[in-house]
Amino acid sequence: MSLSTARSFLSEACYGEQELDANSALMELDKGLRSGKLGEQCEAVVLFPKLFEKYPFPILINSAFLKLADIFRLGNNFLRLCVLKVTQQSEKHLEKILNVDEFVKRVFSVIHSNDPVARAITLRMLGSLASIIPERKNAHHSIRQSLDSHDNVEVEAAIFAAASFSAQSKDFAAGICNKVSEMIQGLDTPVELKLKLIPMLQHMHHDASLASSSRELLQHLVSSYPSTPMVIVTLHTFTQLAASSLIDIPKQLQLLLQYLKDDPRKAVKRLAINDLKLLAKKAPHLWIKENTQTLCECALTSPYNSLKLGMLAVLSTLSGTIAIKQYFNNMTGSSSVPPRLTDLVKLAQECCYHSNLAVAAHGVIVLSNIVISYPEKDTLQLEQDTVLGVESLLMLCSQDNSPSAQATLRTALSSLVKLLKSRPHLSQPAVEFLLGQLHLSCDSSRVLMCHTLAAIATHLPVLGDGMLGDLVDLYSVASHSSTDKQQELLVSLATVIFVASQSSLSAEVKTVIKQQLENIANGWTVYRIARQASRMGCHEFSSELYQSLRTRVASEHFYFWLNSLKEFSQAEQCLTHMEDRDYSGAMSAIAEALRSYQKGIASLTAASTPLSPLTFQCEFIKLRIDTLQALSQLICTCNSLKTSPPPAIATTIALTSGNDLQRCGRISIQMKVCMDEFRSLAARYADLHQSSFDADYATLRNVELQQQSCLLVSHVIEALILDPQAASFQEYGTPGSVQTESEYERRMMSVFNSVLEQHTGCLCDAVISLLKIPLSFQRYFFQKLQSTSIKLALSPSPRTPNEPIPVQNSQQLTLKVEGVVQHGSSPGLFRKIQSVCLNVTSTLQSKTGPDYKIPLDSKTNEIEQRVEPHNDYFSTQFLLNFSILGTHTVTVEASVVDESGIEWKTGPKTTVSVKSLEDPYSQQLRHQIQQGGAQPAPQRGAYNRF
């Protein structure tokens, strides 16, 4: 195996092979490091980050970094530079180095070199390691010494290292602050060097006195050095220091606004605007009315579009926060100025019609955010102004295909969606305007407008059948070529049509869509449209599209996947034709749907692969099948009341058994079984919800609705049928079973029976109502946008997979659990991991000692710990007791807790066998007792010798 083989392993290794081959890859890289050719050594060094990503556990990372430290110590400057780059790329793995002292010792030895470049690289290396060695005094001393060097390369490296250590170490920051101040204020320090030293002061925020002294120095520099580069660097450092220390943000806001208002230099104004935006994101609650008012006045008087755009960007950031409420509350509190007459609203209204599209977009954002945050009764005129501003901007941008116009259009449409969520009464005219504008827009604009229409209609039913004709006409002439934008337009328009048709497509609409798909659509576009049809409940149409796609794929797994989707769509289509109170028809429809579902689940199982196990999809479909079976059983149970009424001796049986429900006959037992089944289904839906950490919000809400429907049915069964008061209706049995003594009693009993029959009819109607709602297959069923997995490593670990770990029963086993959180391309898209919950349990599998009664708590261990991952790595230890001789199975299960405190059962679950052995002294004692009751030999210890 050569270095090229190791490279191919690191780039193409399968998921399950890395445990076996990580050491082999490290050995091959080590061969490359020990090669006599510089090129092979460099190639081996730069492959280490891939090795760390493939196997991110401390034991391998420690060995690899020690090898890199040797190369750094013995190699030339180019190799040292390569090692430095690898260290900086692998910053999150540095804390996994176990032998930190040895690693730093090898690196630090180069600091005594006569070569200033080698010393500079070493200083940068030490700076990159500051997170794991923040208090190393020898490193601190070397940095201080190098700041006085006469070599510019070494001084710049020392500045980098000093900034890194200042950010990590309070002691170093306090010690270096005076030296940095002297160098900055020294007359012999070049201006270029001062510009590099000043940013170091942003890290002097560890305590109030240090931050105060740094701020005083920066204040002195701003007034003493008025040149543009000096003012820009000093002001930005000022802002960073204030943002870190928090206490000086109001003063910094006033300073920045003063420079924005009074300084004539555009570069300084631009820097002030950027820093104001940073503080608007960091601490919007600290913006008082005067700050916002000053910014508005500057924007109103500025003649430069670029500066006005920057100030509006700050205001648009503030308008979505509490700062906008503080502005209007203070304005209305101090005087009776209506919102429309404030400078902020005047500025936004003026900018909505600005010739610069970016300025107009920010004006729309500010206006819409004001309307959203202000009470509805006070903003009626503002609402109209905002809608007019959005519509004018849409008309201007929708026919322009340039990137700037499309970006502005996207901003305006997102503001419109937010506004309509807050003000639903504006939705209908806004949707009609968008539909009218669709015919006049270019294709890229049509795509964005279709997305907006779908987003609005998802929250509000504003797209009706009356608008369907315009959409279909537009679809029939929408595309004339097969470009990517045209394909996207086909999907977007089809989605809006599905929403408008409300899951019932006419034959004419299907014909128009199919004709366009046959003419220019590729297979991927057809699949996306079918997927959208499944999400919107148009299952008949999606079934036809899946059917046409099955033979157009190159993989057997894709064929089975499409075949399963076709069967699921056909199954749901069977349920859409049920009629109210047609119970036999409902039973037939459910039976037909179950046949298709069984075919589909077989295909879905065949479509799964080790890399794509389709766990969520299989479990969701199994739950759907079990739900349909439970609903079918409920209808059968309700019908059984007519075919098998309570017997004449039902009251006697109830009195004998002490169960009042027996008066209703066998239906009470059947209903109890149905109720338990629905509660079990609800619990399984809850488990599916809890295990879907990476699912989007719509998918999770869909699972919740399925769970709630099962809980609803079980509640209705309990309230209508199994409640004791309802059961008391049958106290005297059914008419004919017991002789009635009066006409009144006979009529009352007939009413009681009709009530019970109405209860069962109500249940059947509820079942049909639930089934008539088309099931929505949400995004997570087809597509995973976020991917999160946890990989665990246990130590001690057995030499072979099936070999148990030996431990003496008089001792306790320390189980170390290490784990790595692995992410996909979009980490934290829907939710982020706050902590990892580790649950360790052990159970006794086989007992080898004497057979006597064992307390239950001695058989098992059950411990739970929560750890917070740092740089996607976590580690903790468990102390386990195995006092009972025999083989124990230890199970470690991981689950994650998100930022909201919700626990998700993501797994994985790892097991290891432990064999508890008798300690030698106890074994010797037992043998002596068995051989004749001889006195046990005293146990040797430190005190027995004296």
Short mmCIF file of C-alpha atoms in Angstrom, two decimals, residues 434-648:
data_model
loop_
_atom_site.label_atom_id
_atom_site.label_comp_id
_atom_site.label_asym_id
_atom_site.label_seq_id
_atom_site.Cartn_x
_atom_site.Cartn_y
_atom_site.Cartn_z
CA LEU A 434 -49.19 38.62 -8.09
CA LEU A 435 -51.32 36.49 -10.41
CA GLY A 436 -51.79 39.42 -12.77
CA GLN A 437 -48.07 40.19 -12.68
CA LEU A 438 -47.13 36.58 -13.51
CA HIS A 439 -48.15 37.03 -17.15
CA LEU A 440 -45.85 40.04 -17.57
CA SER A 441 -42.76 38.79 -15.77
CA CYS A 442 -39.61 37.07 -16.95
CA ASP A 443 -39.09 33.39 -16.09
CA SER A 444 -36.73 33.87 -13.14
CA SER A 445 -39.19 36.35 -11.59
CA ARG A 446 -42.09 33.95 -12.18
CA VAL A 447 -40.29 31.28 -10.19
CA LEU A 448 -39.87 33.59 -7.19
CA MET A 449 -43.47 34.81 -7.43
CA CYS A 450 -44.76 31.23 -7.57
CA HIS A 451 -42.79 30.40 -4.43
CA THR A 452 -44.37 33.42 -2.77
CA LEU A 453 -47.88 32.42 -3.84
CA ALA A 454 -47.35 28.91 -2.47
CA ALA A 455 -45.97 30.31 0.82
CA ILE A 456 -48.99 32.65 1.22
CA ALA A 457 -51.51 29.96 0.31
CA THR A 458 -49.93 27.51 2.76
CA HIS A 459 -50.92 29.79 5.65
CA LEU A 460 -54.12 31.29 4.20
CA PRO A 461 -56.59 29.65 1.76
CA VAL A 462 -56.51 32.54 -0.70
CA LEU A 463 -55.97 30.53 -3.90
CA GLY A 464 -59.34 29.27 -5.13
CA ASP A 465 -60.76 27.51 -8.16
CA GLY A 466 -61.51 30.89 -9.71
CA MET A 467 -57.80 31.54 -10.08
CA LEU A 468 -57.03 28.09 -11.41
CA GLY A 469 -57.91 28.99 -15.02
CA ASP A 470 -55.30 31.76 -15.19
CA LEU A 471 -52.65 29.46 -13.74
CA VAL A 472 -53.41 26.66 -16.20
CA ASP A 473 -53.36 29.08 -19.13
CA LEU A 474 -50.02 30.38 -17.95
CA TYR A 475 -48.72 26.81 -17.58
CA SER A 476 -49.70 25.90 -21.12
CA VAL A 477 -47.56 28.72 -22.55
CA ALA A 478 -44.99 28.92 -19.75
CA SER A 479 -41.99 27.25 -21.28
CA HIS A 480 -40.52 26.96 -24.73
CA SER A 481 -37.10 25.50 -23.93
CA SER A 482 -35.49 23.00 -21.57
CA THR A 483 -33.18 25.36 -19.70
CA ASP A 484 -32.75 24.99 -15.94
CA LYS A 485 -34.82 28.11 -15.26
CA GLN A 486 -37.65 26.78 -17.42
CA GLN A 487 -37.58 23.46 -15.57
CA GLU A 488 -37.72 25.34 -12.25
CA LEU A 489 -40.68 27.34 -13.54
CA LEU A 490 -42.58 24.17 -14.44
CA VAL A 491 -42.16 22.87 -10.88
CA SER A 492 -43.10 26.18 -9.25
CA LEU A 493 -46.21 26.70 -11.35
CA ALA A 494 -47.32 23.12 -10.81
CA THR A 495 -46.98 23.61 -7.04
CA VAL A 496 -49.22 26.69 -7.12
CA ILE A 497 -51.77 24.79 -9.23
CA PHE A 498 -51.79 21.92 -6.72
CA VAL A 499 -52.38 24.38 -3.88
CA ALA A 500 -55.16 26.15 -5.77
CA SER A 501 -56.91 22.93 -6.78
CA GLN A 502 -57.03 21.75 -3.14
CA SER A 503 -56.04 18.13 -3.84
CA SER A 504 -58.64 17.53 -6.59
CA LEU A 505 -57.22 18.01 -10.08
CA SER A 506 -59.60 18.03 -13.04
CA ALA A 507 -58.88 16.01 -16.16
CA GLU A 508 -58.26 19.21 -18.15
CA VAL A 509 -55.60 20.44 -15.71
CA LYS A 510 -53.88 17.04 -15.73
CA THR A 511 -53.82 17.02 -19.52
CA VAL A 512 -52.21 20.47 -19.72
CA ILE A 513 -49.51 19.59 -17.17
CA LYS A 514 -48.75 16.21 -18.74
CA GLN A 515 -48.49 17.73 -22.21
CA GLN A 516 -45.90 20.23 -21.04
CA LEU A 517 -43.98 17.56 -19.14
CA GLU A 518 -43.87 15.31 -22.20
CA ASN A 519 -42.66 18.15 -24.43
CA ILE A 520 -39.74 19.66 -22.55
CA ALA A 521 -39.45 18.34 -18.98
CA ASN A 522 -36.62 16.06 -17.97
CA GLY A 523 -37.01 13.14 -15.57
CA TRP A 524 -35.84 15.08 -12.52
CA THR A 525 -38.42 17.81 -13.14
CA VAL A 526 -41.19 15.21 -13.45
CA TYR A 527 -40.07 13.62 -10.19
CA ARG A 528 -40.07 16.99 -8.38
CA ILE A 529 -43.58 17.73 -9.64
CA ALA A 530 -44.76 14.28 -8.54
CA ARG A 531 -43.16 14.88 -5.14
CA GLN A 532 -45.01 18.19 -4.80
CA ALA A 533 -48.27 16.47 -5.79
CA SER A 534 -47.71 13.93 -3.01
CA ARG A 535 -47.11 16.75 -0.53
CA MET A 536 -50.30 18.57 -1.58
CA GLY A 537 -52.49 15.45 -1.55
CA CYS A 538 -52.96 15.09 -5.34
CA HIS A 539 -52.27 11.36 -5.16
CA GLU A 540 -54.00 10.25 -8.35
CA PHE A 541 -51.82 12.53 -10.46
CA SER A 542 -48.63 11.71 -8.54
CA SER A 543 -49.31 7.99 -9.04
CA GLU A 544 -49.43 8.46 -12.80
CA LEU A 545 -46.17 10.43 -12.79
CA TYR A 546 -44.36 7.85 -10.63
CA GLN A 547 -45.64 5.13 -12.97
CA SER A 548 -44.11 6.91 -15.97
CA LEU A 549 -40.78 7.40 -14.18
CA ARG A 550 -40.18 3.85 -12.97
CA THR A 551 -38.51 2.62 -16.14
CA ARG A 552 -36.43 5.78 -16.67
CA VAL A 553 -33.95 5.21 -13.83
CA ALA A 554 -30.61 3.42 -14.01
CA SER A 555 -30.57 1.87 -10.54
CA GLU A 556 -32.57 -1.01 -9.14
CA HIS A 557 -32.91 0.83 -5.82
CA PHE A 558 -34.36 3.89 -7.59
CA TYR A 559 -36.84 1.65 -9.40
CA PHE A 560 -38.07 0.16 -6.14
CA TRP A 561 -38.22 3.62 -4.57
CA LEU A 562 -40.40 4.98 -7.38
CA ASN A 563 -42.51 1.83 -7.37
CA SER A 564 -43.14 2.19 -3.65
CA LEU A 565 -44.16 5.85 -4.12
CA LYS A 566 -46.57 4.80 -6.86
CA GLU A 567 -48.17 2.18 -4.58
CA PHE A 568 -48.48 4.64 -1.71
CA SER A 569 -50.16 7.19 -3.97
CA GLN A 570 -52.56 4.56 -5.27
CA ALA A 571 -53.35 3.52 -1.71
CA GLU A 572 -54.20 7.06 -0.66
CA GLN A 573 -56.22 7.53 -3.84
CA CYS A 574 -58.44 4.61 -2.79
CA LEU A 575 -59.43 6.51 0.34
CA THR A 576 -60.51 9.73 -1.39
CA HIS A 577 -63.74 8.33 -2.90
CA MET A 578 -65.45 7.34 0.37
CA GLU A 579 -68.94 8.66 1.07
CA ASP A 580 -70.38 9.72 4.40
CA ARG A 581 -72.29 6.96 6.27
CA ASP A 582 -71.25 4.39 3.64
CA TYR A 583 -69.55 2.07 6.14
CA SER A 584 -69.27 -0.97 3.88
CA GLY A 585 -67.74 1.19 1.15
CA ALA A 586 -65.27 2.56 3.68
CA MET A 587 -64.27 -0.98 4.68
CA SER A 588 -63.68 -1.90 1.04
CA ALA A 589 -61.66 1.24 0.40
CA ILE A 590 -59.45 0.61 3.45
CA ALA A 591 -58.89 -3.00 2.38
CA GLU A 592 -57.89 -1.87 -1.13
CA ALA A 593 -55.56 0.78 0.31
CA LEU A 594 -53.93 -1.76 2.62
CA ARG A 595 -53.21 -4.06 -0.34
CA SER A 596 -51.38 -1.25 -2.13
CA TYR A 597 -49.57 -0.25 1.05
CA GLN A 598 -48.31 -3.79 1.59
CA LYS A 599 -46.94 -3.87 -1.95
CA GLY A 600 -45.38 -0.46 -1.39
CA ILE A 601 -43.67 -1.35 1.89
CA ALA A 602 -42.10 -4.39 0.20
CA SER A 603 -40.70 -2.17 -2.56
CA LEU A 604 -39.57 0.43 -0.03
CA THR A 605 -37.64 -2.21 1.91
CA ALA A 606 -35.97 -3.32 -1.32
CA ALA A 607 -35.04 0.30 -2.09
CA SER A 608 -33.08 0.78 1.13
CA THR A 609 -29.28 0.52 1.15
CA PRO A 610 -26.69 0.54 3.98
CA LEU A 611 -25.84 4.17 3.17
CA SER A 612 -29.53 5.11 2.83
CA PRO A 613 -31.54 2.84 5.13
CA LEU A 614 -34.82 4.84 4.72
CA THR A 615 -35.57 4.36 8.42
CA PHE A 616 -38.04 7.23 8.76
CA GLN A 617 -39.90 6.30 5.58
CA CYS A 618 -40.34 2.65 6.55
CA GLU A 619 -41.52 3.48 10.07
CA PHE A 620 -43.93 6.15 8.83
CA ILE A 621 -45.51 3.77 6.31
CA LYS A 622 -45.75 0.96 8.88
CA LEU A 623 -47.56 3.32 11.22
CA ARG A 624 -49.91 4.36 8.41
CA ILE A 625 -50.69 0.71 7.68
CA ASP A 626 -51.35 -0.05 11.35
CA THR A 627 -53.52 3.07 11.64
CA LEU A 628 -55.65 2.01 8.68
CA GLN A 629 -56.01 -1.47 10.15
CA ALA A 630 -57.04 0.00 13.51
CA LEU A 631 -59.62 2.27 11.86
CA SER A 632 -61.00 -0.66 9.90
CA GLN A 633 -61.25 -2.70 13.10
CA LEU A 634 -63.08 0.18 14.79
CA ILE A 635 -65.71 0.28 12.03
CA CYS A 636 -66.15 -3.51 12.35
CA THR A 637 -66.53 -3.16 16.12
CA CYS A 638 -69.15 -0.43 15.76
CA ASN A 639 -71.10 -2.56 13.26
CA SER A 640 -70.95 -5.56 15.60
CA LEU A 641 -73.43 -3.82 17.95
CA LYS A 642 -76.13 -4.42 15.34
CA THR A 643 -75.17 -8.03 14.68
CA SER A 644 -74.38 -8.96 18.29
CA PRO A 645 -76.35 -6.88 20.81
CA PRO A 646 -75.82 -7.34 24.57
CA PRO A 647 -77.31 -10.64 25.86
CA ALA A 648 -80.21 -10.82 28.32
#
